[in-house]
CSV table of C-alpha atoms and ligand atoms in Angstrom, one decimal:
chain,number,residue,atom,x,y,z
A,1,UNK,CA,210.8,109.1,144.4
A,2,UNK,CA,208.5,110.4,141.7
A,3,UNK,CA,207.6,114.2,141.8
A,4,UNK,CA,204.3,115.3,141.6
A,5,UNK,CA,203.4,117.9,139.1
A,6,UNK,CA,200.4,120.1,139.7
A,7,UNK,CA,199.1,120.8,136.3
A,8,UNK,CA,198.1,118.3,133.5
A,9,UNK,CA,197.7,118.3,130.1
A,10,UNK,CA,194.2,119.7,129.9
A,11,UNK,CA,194.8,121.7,132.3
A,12,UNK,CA,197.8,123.4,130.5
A,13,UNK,CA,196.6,123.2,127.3
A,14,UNK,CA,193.6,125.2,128.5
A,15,UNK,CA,195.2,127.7,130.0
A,16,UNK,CA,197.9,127.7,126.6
A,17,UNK,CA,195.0,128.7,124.9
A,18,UNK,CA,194.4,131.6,126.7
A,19,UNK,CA,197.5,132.7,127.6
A,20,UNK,CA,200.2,132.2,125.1
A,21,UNK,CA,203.6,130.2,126.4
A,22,UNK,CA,205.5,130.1,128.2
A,23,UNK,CA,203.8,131.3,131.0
A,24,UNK,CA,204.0,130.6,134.7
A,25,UNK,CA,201.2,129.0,137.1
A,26,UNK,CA,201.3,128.8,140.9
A,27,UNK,CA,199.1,126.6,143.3
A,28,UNK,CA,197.2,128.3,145.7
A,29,UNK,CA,196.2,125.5,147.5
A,30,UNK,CA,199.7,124.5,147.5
A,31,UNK,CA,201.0,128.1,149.2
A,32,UNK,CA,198.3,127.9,151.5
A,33,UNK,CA,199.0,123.8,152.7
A,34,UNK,CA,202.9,125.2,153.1
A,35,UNK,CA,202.5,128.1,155.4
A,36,UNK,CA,199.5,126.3,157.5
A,37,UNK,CA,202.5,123.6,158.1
A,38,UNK,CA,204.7,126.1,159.0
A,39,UNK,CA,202.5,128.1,161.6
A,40,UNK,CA,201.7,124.9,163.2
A,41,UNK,CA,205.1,123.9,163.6
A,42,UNK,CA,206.1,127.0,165.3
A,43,UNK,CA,202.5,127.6,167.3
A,44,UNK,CA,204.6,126.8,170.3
A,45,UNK,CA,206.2,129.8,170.2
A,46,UNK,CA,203.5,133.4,171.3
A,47,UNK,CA,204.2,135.6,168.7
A,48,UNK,CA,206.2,133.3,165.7
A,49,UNK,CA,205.6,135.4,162.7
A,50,UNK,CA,206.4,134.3,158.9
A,51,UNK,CA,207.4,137.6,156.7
A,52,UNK,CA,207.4,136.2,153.1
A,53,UNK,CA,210.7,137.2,151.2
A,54,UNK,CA,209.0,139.2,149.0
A,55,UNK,CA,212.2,138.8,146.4
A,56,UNK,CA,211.2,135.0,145.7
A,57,UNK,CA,208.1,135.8,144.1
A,58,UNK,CA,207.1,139.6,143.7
A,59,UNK,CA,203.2,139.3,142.8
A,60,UNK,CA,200.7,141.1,144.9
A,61,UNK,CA,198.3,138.9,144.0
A,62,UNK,CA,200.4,135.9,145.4
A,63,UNK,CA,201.1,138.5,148.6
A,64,UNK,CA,197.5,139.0,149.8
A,65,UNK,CA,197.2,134.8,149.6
A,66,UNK,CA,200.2,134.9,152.0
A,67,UNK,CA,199.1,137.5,154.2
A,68,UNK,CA,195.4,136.3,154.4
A,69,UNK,CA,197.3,132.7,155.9
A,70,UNK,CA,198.9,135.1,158.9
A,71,UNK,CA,202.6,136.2,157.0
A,72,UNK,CA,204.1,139.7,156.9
A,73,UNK,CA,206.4,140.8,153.9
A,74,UNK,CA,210.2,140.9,154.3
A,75,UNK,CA,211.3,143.3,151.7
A,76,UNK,CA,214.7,144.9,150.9
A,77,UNK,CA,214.2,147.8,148.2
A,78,UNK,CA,211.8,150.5,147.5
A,79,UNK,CA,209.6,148.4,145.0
A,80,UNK,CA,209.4,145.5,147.4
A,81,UNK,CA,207.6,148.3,150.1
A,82,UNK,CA,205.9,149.7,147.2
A,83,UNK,CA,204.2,146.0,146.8
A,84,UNK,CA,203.6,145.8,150.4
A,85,UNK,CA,202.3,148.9,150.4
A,86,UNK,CA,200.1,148.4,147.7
A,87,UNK,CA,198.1,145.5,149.6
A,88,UNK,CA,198.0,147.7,152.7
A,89,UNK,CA,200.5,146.3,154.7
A,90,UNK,CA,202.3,148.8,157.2
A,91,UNK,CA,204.0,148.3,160.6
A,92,UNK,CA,204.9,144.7,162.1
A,93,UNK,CA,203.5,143.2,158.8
A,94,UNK,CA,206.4,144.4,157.0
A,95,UNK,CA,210.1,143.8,158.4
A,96,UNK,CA,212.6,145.2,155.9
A,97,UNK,CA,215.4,143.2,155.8
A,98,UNK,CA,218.2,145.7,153.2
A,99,UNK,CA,221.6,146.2,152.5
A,100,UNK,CA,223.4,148.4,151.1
A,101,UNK,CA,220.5,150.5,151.4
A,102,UNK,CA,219.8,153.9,149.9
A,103,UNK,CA,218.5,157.1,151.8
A,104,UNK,CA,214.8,156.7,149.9
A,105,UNK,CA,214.3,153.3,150.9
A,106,UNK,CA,214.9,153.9,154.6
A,107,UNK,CA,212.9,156.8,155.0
A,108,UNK,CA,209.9,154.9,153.3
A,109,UNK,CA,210.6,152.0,155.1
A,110,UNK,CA,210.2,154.2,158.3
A,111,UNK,CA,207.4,156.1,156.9
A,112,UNK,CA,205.1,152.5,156.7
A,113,UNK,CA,206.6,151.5,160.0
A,114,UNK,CA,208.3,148.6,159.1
A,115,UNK,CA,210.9,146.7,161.5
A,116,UNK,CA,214.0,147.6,160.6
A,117,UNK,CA,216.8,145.2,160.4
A,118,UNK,CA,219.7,146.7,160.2
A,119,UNK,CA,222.9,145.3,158.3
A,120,UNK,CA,225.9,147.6,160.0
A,121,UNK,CA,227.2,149.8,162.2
A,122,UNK,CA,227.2,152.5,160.0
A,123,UNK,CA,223.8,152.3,159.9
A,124,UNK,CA,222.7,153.9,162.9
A,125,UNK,CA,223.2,157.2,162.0
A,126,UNK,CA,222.1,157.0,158.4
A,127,UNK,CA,219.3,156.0,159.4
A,128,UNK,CA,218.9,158.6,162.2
A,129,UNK,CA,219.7,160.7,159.5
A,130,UNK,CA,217.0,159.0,157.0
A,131,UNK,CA,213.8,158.5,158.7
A,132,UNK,CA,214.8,158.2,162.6
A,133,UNK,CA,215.5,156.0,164.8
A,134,UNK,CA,212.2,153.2,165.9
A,135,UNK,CA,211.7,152.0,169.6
A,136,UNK,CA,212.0,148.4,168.1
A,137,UNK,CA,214.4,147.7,165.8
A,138,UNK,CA,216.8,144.5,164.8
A,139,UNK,CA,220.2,143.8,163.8
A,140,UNK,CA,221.8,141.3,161.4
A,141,UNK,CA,224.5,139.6,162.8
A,142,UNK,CA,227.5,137.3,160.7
A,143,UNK,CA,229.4,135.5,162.9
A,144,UNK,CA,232.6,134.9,160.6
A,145,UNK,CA,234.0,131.7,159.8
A,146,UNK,CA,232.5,129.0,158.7
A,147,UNK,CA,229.0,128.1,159.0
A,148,UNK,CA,228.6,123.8,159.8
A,149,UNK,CA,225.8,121.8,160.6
A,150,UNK,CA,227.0,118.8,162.9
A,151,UNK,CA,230.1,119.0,161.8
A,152,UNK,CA,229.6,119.7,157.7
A,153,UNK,CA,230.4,123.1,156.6
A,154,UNK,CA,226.9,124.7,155.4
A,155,UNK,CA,228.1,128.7,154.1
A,156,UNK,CA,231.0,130.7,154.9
A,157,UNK,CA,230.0,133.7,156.4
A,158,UNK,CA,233.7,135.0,156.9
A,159,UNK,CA,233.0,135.8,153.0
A,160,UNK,CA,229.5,137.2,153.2
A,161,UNK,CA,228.9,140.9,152.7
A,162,UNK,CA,225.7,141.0,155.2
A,163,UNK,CA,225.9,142.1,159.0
A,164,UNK,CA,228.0,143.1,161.7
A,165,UNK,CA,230.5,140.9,164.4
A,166,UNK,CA,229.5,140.8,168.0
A,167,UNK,CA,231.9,143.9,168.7
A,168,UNK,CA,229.7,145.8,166.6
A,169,UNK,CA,226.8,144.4,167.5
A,170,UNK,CA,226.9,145.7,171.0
A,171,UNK,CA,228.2,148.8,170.2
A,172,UNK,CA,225.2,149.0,168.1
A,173,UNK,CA,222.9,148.1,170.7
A,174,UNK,CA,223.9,150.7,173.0
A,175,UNK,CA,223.9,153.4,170.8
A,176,UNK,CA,220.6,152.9,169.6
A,177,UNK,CA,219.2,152.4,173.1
A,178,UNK,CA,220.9,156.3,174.2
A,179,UNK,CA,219.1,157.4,170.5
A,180,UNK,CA,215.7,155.9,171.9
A,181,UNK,CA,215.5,152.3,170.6
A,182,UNK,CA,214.2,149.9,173.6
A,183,UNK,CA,213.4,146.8,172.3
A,184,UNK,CA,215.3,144.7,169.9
A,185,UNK,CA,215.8,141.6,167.4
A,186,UNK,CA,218.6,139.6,166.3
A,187,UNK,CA,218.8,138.3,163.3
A,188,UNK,CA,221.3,136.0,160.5
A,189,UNK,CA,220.8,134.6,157.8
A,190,UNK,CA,224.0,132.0,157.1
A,191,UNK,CA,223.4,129.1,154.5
A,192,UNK,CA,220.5,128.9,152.0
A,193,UNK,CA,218.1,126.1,149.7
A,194,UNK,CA,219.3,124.0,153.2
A,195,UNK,CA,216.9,120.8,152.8
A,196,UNK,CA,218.8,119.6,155.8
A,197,UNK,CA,216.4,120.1,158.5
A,198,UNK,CA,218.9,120.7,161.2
A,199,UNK,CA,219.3,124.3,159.8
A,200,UNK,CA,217.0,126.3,161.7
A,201,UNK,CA,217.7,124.7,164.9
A,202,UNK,CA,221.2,125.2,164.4
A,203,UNK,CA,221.2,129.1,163.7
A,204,UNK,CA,218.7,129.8,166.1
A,205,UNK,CA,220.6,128.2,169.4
A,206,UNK,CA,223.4,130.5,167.8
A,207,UNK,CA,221.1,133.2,167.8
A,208,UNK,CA,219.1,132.5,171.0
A,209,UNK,CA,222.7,133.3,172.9
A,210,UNK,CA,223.8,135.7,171.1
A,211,UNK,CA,220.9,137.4,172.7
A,212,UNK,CA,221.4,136.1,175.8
A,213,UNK,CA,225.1,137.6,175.9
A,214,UNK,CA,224.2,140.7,174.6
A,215,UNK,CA,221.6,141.3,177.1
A,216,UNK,CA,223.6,140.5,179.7
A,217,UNK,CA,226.1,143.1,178.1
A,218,UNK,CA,224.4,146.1,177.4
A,219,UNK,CA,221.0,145.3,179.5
A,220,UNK,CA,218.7,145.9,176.5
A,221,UNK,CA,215.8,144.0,176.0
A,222,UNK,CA,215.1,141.5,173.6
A,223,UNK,CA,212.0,141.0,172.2
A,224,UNK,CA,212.5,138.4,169.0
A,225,UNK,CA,215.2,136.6,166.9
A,226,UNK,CA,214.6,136.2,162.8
A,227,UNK,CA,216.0,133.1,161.6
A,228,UNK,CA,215.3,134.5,158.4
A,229,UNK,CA,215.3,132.3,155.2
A,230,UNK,CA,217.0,129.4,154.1
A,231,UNK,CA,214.6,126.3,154.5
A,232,UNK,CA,215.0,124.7,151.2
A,233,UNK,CA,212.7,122.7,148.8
A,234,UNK,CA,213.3,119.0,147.1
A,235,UNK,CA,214.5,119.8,143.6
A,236,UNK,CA,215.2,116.7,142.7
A,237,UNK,CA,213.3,113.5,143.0
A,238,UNK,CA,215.7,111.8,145.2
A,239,UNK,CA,215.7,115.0,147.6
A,240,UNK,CA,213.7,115.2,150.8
A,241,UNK,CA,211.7,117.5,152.0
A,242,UNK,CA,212.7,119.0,155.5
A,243,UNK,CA,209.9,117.9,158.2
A,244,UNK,CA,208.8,121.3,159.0
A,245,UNK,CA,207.3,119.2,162.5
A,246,UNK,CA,210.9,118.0,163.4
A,247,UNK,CA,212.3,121.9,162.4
A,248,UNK,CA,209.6,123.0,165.1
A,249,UNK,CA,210.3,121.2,168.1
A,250,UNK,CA,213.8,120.6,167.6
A,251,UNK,CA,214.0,124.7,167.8
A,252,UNK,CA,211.7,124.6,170.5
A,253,UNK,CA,214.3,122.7,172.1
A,254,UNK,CA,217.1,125.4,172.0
A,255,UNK,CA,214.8,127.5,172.9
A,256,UNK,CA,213.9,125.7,176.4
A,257,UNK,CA,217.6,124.6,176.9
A,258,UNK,CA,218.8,128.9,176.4
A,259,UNK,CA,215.9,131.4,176.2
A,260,UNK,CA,213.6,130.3,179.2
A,261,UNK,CA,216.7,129.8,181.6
A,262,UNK,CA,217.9,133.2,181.1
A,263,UNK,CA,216.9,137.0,181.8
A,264,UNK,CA,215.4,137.2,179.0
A,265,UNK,CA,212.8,134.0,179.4
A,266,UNK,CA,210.9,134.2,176.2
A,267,UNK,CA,211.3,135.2,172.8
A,268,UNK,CA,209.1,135.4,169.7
A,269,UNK,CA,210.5,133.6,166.8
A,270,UNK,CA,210.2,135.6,163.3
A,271,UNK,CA,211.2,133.6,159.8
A,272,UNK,CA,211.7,135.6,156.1
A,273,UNK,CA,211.1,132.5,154.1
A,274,UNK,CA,211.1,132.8,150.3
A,275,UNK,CA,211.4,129.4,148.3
A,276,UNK,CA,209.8,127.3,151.1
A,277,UNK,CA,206.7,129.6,150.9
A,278,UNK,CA,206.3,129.8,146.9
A,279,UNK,CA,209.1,127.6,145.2
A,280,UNK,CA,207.2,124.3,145.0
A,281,UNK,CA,203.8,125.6,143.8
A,282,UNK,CA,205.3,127.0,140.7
A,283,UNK,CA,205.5,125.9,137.2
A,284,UNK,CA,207.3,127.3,134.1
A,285,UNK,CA,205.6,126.0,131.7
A,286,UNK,CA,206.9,126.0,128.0
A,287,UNK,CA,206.2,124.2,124.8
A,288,UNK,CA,208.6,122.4,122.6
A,289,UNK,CA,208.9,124.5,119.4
A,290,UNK,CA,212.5,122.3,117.7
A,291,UNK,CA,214.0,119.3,117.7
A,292,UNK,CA,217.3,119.6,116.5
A,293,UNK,CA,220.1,116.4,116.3
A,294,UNK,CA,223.5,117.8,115.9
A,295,UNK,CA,226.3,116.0,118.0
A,296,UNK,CA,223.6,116.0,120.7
A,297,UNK,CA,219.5,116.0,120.8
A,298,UNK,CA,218.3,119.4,121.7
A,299,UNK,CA,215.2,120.1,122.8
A,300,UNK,CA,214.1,123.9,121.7
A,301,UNK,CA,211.1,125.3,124.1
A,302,UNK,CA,209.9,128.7,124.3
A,303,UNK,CA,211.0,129.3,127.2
A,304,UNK,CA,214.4,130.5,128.1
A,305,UNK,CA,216.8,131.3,130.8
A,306,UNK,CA,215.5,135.6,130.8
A,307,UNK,CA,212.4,133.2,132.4
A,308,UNK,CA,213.8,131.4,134.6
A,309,UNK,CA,218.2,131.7,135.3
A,310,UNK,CA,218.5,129.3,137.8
A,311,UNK,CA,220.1,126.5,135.8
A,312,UNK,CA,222.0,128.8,133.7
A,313,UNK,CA,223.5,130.9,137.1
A,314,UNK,CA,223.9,128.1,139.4
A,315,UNK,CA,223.6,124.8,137.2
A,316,UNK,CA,220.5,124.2,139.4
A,317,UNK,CA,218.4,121.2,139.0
A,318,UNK,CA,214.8,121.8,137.8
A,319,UNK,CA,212.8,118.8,137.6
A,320,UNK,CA,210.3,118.8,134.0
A,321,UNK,CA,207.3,116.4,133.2
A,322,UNK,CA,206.6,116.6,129.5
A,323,UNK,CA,203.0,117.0,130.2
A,324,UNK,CA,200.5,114.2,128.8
A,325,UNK,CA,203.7,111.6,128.7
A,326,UNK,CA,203.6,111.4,132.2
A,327,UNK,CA,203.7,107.5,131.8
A,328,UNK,CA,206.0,106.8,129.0
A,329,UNK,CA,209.5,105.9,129.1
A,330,UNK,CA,212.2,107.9,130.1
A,331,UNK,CA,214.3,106.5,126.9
A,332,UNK,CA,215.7,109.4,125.6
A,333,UNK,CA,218.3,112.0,126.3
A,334,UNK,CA,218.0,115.4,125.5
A,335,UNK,CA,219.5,118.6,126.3
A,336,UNK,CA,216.4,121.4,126.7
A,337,UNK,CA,217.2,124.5,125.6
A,338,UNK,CA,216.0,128.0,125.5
A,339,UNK,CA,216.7,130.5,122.5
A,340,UNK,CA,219.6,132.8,124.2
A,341,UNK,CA,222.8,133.3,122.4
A,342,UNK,CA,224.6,131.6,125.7
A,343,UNK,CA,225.2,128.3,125.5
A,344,UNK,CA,224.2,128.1,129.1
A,345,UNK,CA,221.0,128.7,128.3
A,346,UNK,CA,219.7,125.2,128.8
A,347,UNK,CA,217.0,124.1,131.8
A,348,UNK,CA,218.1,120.9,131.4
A,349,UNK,CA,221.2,118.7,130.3
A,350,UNK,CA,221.5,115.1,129.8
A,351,UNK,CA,217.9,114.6,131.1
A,352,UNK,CA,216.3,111.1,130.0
A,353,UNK,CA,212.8,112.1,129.1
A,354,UNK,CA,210.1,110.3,127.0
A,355,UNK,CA,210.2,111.2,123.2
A,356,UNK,CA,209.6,115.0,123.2
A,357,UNK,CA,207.9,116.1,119.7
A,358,UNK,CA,207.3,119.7,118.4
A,359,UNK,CA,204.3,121.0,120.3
A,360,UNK,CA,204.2,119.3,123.6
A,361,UNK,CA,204.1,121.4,126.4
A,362,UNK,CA,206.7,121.0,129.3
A,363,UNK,CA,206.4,122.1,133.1
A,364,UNK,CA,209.4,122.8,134.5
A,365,UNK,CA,208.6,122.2,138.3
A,366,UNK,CA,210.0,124.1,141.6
A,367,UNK,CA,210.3,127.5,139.5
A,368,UNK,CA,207.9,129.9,142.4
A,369,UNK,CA,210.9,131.0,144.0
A,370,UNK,CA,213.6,133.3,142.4
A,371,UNK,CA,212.1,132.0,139.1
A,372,UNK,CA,209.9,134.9,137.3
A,373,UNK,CA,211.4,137.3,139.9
A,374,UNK,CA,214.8,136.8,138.7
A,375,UNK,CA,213.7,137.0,134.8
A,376,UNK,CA,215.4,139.7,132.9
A,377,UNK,CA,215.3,141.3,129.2
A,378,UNK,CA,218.6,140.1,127.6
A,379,UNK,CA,218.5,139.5,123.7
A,380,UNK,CA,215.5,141.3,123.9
A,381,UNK,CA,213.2,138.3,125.0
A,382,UNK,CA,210.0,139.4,127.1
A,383,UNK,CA,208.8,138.6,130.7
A,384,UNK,CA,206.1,135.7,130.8
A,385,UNK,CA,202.2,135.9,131.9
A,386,UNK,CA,201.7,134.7,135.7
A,387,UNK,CA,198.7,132.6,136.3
A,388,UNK,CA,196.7,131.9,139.8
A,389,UNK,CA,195.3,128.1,139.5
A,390,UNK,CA,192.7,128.8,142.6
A,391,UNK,CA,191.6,126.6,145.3
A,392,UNK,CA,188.0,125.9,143.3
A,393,UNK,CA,189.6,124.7,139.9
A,394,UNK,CA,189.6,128.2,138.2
A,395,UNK,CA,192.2,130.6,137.0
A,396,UNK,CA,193.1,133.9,137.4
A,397,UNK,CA,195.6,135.8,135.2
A,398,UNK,CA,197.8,138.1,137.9
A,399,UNK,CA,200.0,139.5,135.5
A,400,UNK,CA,200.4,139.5,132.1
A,401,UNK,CA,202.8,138.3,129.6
A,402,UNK,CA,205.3,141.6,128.5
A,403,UNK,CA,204.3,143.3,125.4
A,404,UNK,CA,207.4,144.8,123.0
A,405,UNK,CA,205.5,148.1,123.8
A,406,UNK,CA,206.3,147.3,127.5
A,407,UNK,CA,210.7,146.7,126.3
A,408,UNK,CA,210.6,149.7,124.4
A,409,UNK,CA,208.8,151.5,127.2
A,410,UNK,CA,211.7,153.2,128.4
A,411,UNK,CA,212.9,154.9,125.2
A,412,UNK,CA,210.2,157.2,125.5
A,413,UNK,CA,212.0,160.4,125.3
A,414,UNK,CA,213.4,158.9,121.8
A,415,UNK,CA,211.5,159.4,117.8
A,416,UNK,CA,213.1,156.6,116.6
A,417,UNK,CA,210.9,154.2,119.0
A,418,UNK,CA,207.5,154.9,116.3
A,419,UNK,CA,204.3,154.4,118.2
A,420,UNK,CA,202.9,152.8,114.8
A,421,UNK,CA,205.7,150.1,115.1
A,422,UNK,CA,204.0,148.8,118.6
B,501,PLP,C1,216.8,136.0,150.1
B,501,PLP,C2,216.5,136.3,151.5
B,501,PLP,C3,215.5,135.6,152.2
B,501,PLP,C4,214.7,134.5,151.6
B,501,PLP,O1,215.5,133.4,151.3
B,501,PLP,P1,214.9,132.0,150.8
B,501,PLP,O2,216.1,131.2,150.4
B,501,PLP,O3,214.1,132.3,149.6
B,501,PLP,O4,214.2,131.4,151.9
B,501,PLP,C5,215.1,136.1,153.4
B,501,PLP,N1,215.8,137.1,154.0
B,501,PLP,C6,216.8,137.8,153.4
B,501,PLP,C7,217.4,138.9,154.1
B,501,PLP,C8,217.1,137.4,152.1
B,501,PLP,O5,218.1,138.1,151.5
């Protein structure tokens, strides 16, 4: 199948003109289409609640988009509440989803009212401790073992850092109920980028009893379950997209065959997704600066992996449309490479393309979740400009591109670092 790209040529050389490459655009339309899918999949369930993984794509800008279409923020550091914060979110619009968490972020978390999802045991009393105990509060589960999907192991939990075993989950449960806690959540989070759609359904019958036995258990009420994130995007062209429709009811299903049933009855269903939210409706996009034929073609862009580290951390597949040669042959075979002194630093390898010449500008699709957000400063490259390409046609710049002022920024108790040199 042939992947659609967002932005053309006019389009992107427009925008290049403005905003020097790379830079990176999102889709609002796009963001909006995906989470108006997702909320009507799940409008089944009274109370179903999307808190965007703030981590997949930390622009406020983006934020309010999400939250005007009905989403909370799941955030797991003090910045991430800051951000939240920032846009005026407080109480059941933010759940805050940490580990390993410091004293700070708990007792700001607590101070906006956030849910609080707690990752151990050990927790309880820090966070009595740091910013008290809530009357509703979740837990994060791991169940051990392996993690399989009919059959085909998914994740291994056994080897996961995050949340507490059933023992400790009950324990839990009743502590926090004789420090004040009455109504709680149960949440996991076990495989991720899962484009199978049976992923969801999966982890939330595990979930759904899991509540059900620890209610019977302790006798404490549960009021939701947060399948968290996980539901993956097509990065390739041969991938499908999971039928958000089919992810619905098939829940829905666990849900009538466990939760109604039982003591408990009902349930409201809350999800942290990330990449499904943002990852499809954004581009990197970059323009071809060398051509260089050594034992292999390389394609040098302006981009480079401090941009976007999928492909160099994972080897993950980012589809790219050499923009304006959207038709041409894919007769060449090029390794596209960014300007790092790794050799990992490549967004592509192998890839047959059409005949890539100095100055044509690339999109590098699928790059709106954990792309920017994951960027980083090494061999002193800068952070790219984020641009909004709005529902009417227009564009908004919602962050700029990094300045050397802005990498120097933090020598500022330091001489040598001349303010005539920026
Ligand atoms: C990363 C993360 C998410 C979002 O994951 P996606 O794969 O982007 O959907 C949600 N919840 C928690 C706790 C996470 O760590």
């Amino acid at each position: 199948m042939k992947k659609s790209c967002f932005i053309d040529v006019e389009t992107a050389e427009r925008l290049a003109a403005k905003y020097p490459t790379p830079f990176y655009v999102y889709n609002e339309q796009g963001i909006r289409d995906g989470i108006r899918a997702l909320n009507r999949a799940f409008s089944w369930n009274k109370g179903f609640k999307e808190y965007f993984a703030v981590k997949a794509c930390p622009n406020p800008f983006l934020m309010k988009i999400i939250h005007e279409e009905g989403c909370g923020m799941d955030c797991s550091s003090y910045c991430e509440l800051i951000l939240s914060d920032s846009i005026g979110l407080s109480g059941d619009d933010i759940m805050f989803s940490s580990n390993v968490t410091p004293a700070a972020d708990f007792e700001y978390a607590r101070k906006l009212n956030a849910i609080i999802n707690l990752d151990d045991e050990t927790h309880v009393d820090f966070l009595a401790k740091h910013g008290g105990i809530p009357e509703e509060i979740c837990l994060r589960y791991n169940p051990g073992g392996n993690f399989s999907i009919s059959g085909a192991i998914m994740g291994n939990p056994q080897d996961a850092k995050y949340g507490m075993t059933e023992e400790q989950l009950i324990r839990s449960v009743k502590k926090l109920s004789a420090m004040g806690a009455k109504r709680f959540g149960i949440h996991a989070f076990l495989a991720s980028n899962m484009i199978d759609p049976d992923y969801y359904p999966t982890l939330a019958e595990i979930l759904f009893e899991l509540a059900v036995r620890v209610n019977e258990k302790t006798g404490a009420k549960f009021t939701f379950v947060n399948l968290s994130g996980g539901i993956g995007i097509p990065y390739r062209p041969e991938d499908k997209a999971p039928d958000l429709d089919y992810i619905g009811a098939k829940v829905k299903e666990a849900y009538d065959r466990v939760v109604v049933p039982s003591a408990l009855k009902k349930l409201s269903i809350k999800a942290e997704l990330g990449r499904y939210i943002t990852g499809a409706h954004g581009m990197l996009v970059t323009r071809a600066i060398h051509v260089k034929h050594i034992y292999k073609e390389y394609i040098g862009v302006d981009a480079c992996a401090a941009n976007l580290m999928r492909p160099a951390m994972y080897g993950a597949y980012h589809h790219i449309t050499v923009l304006g040669k959207e038709n041409r042959p894919l007769d060449h075979v090029y390794d596209v490479t960014g300007g790092l002194c790794e050799n990992n630093d490549k967004f592509a390898i192998d890839r047959m393309l059409p005949e890539i010449v100095p100055g044509d500008l690339l999109a590098i699709h699928d790059a709106g979740g954990h792309g920017y957000a994951m960027g980083y400063n090494y061999n002193g490259k800068l952070r790219s400009a984020e641009i909004l390409l709005k529902q009417d046609g227009t564009d908004e710049l919602i962050r700029r591109a990094e300045t050397p002022a802005d990498y120097l920024a933090t020598f500022d108790f330091c001489d040598i670092i001349k303010k005539e040199l920026l």
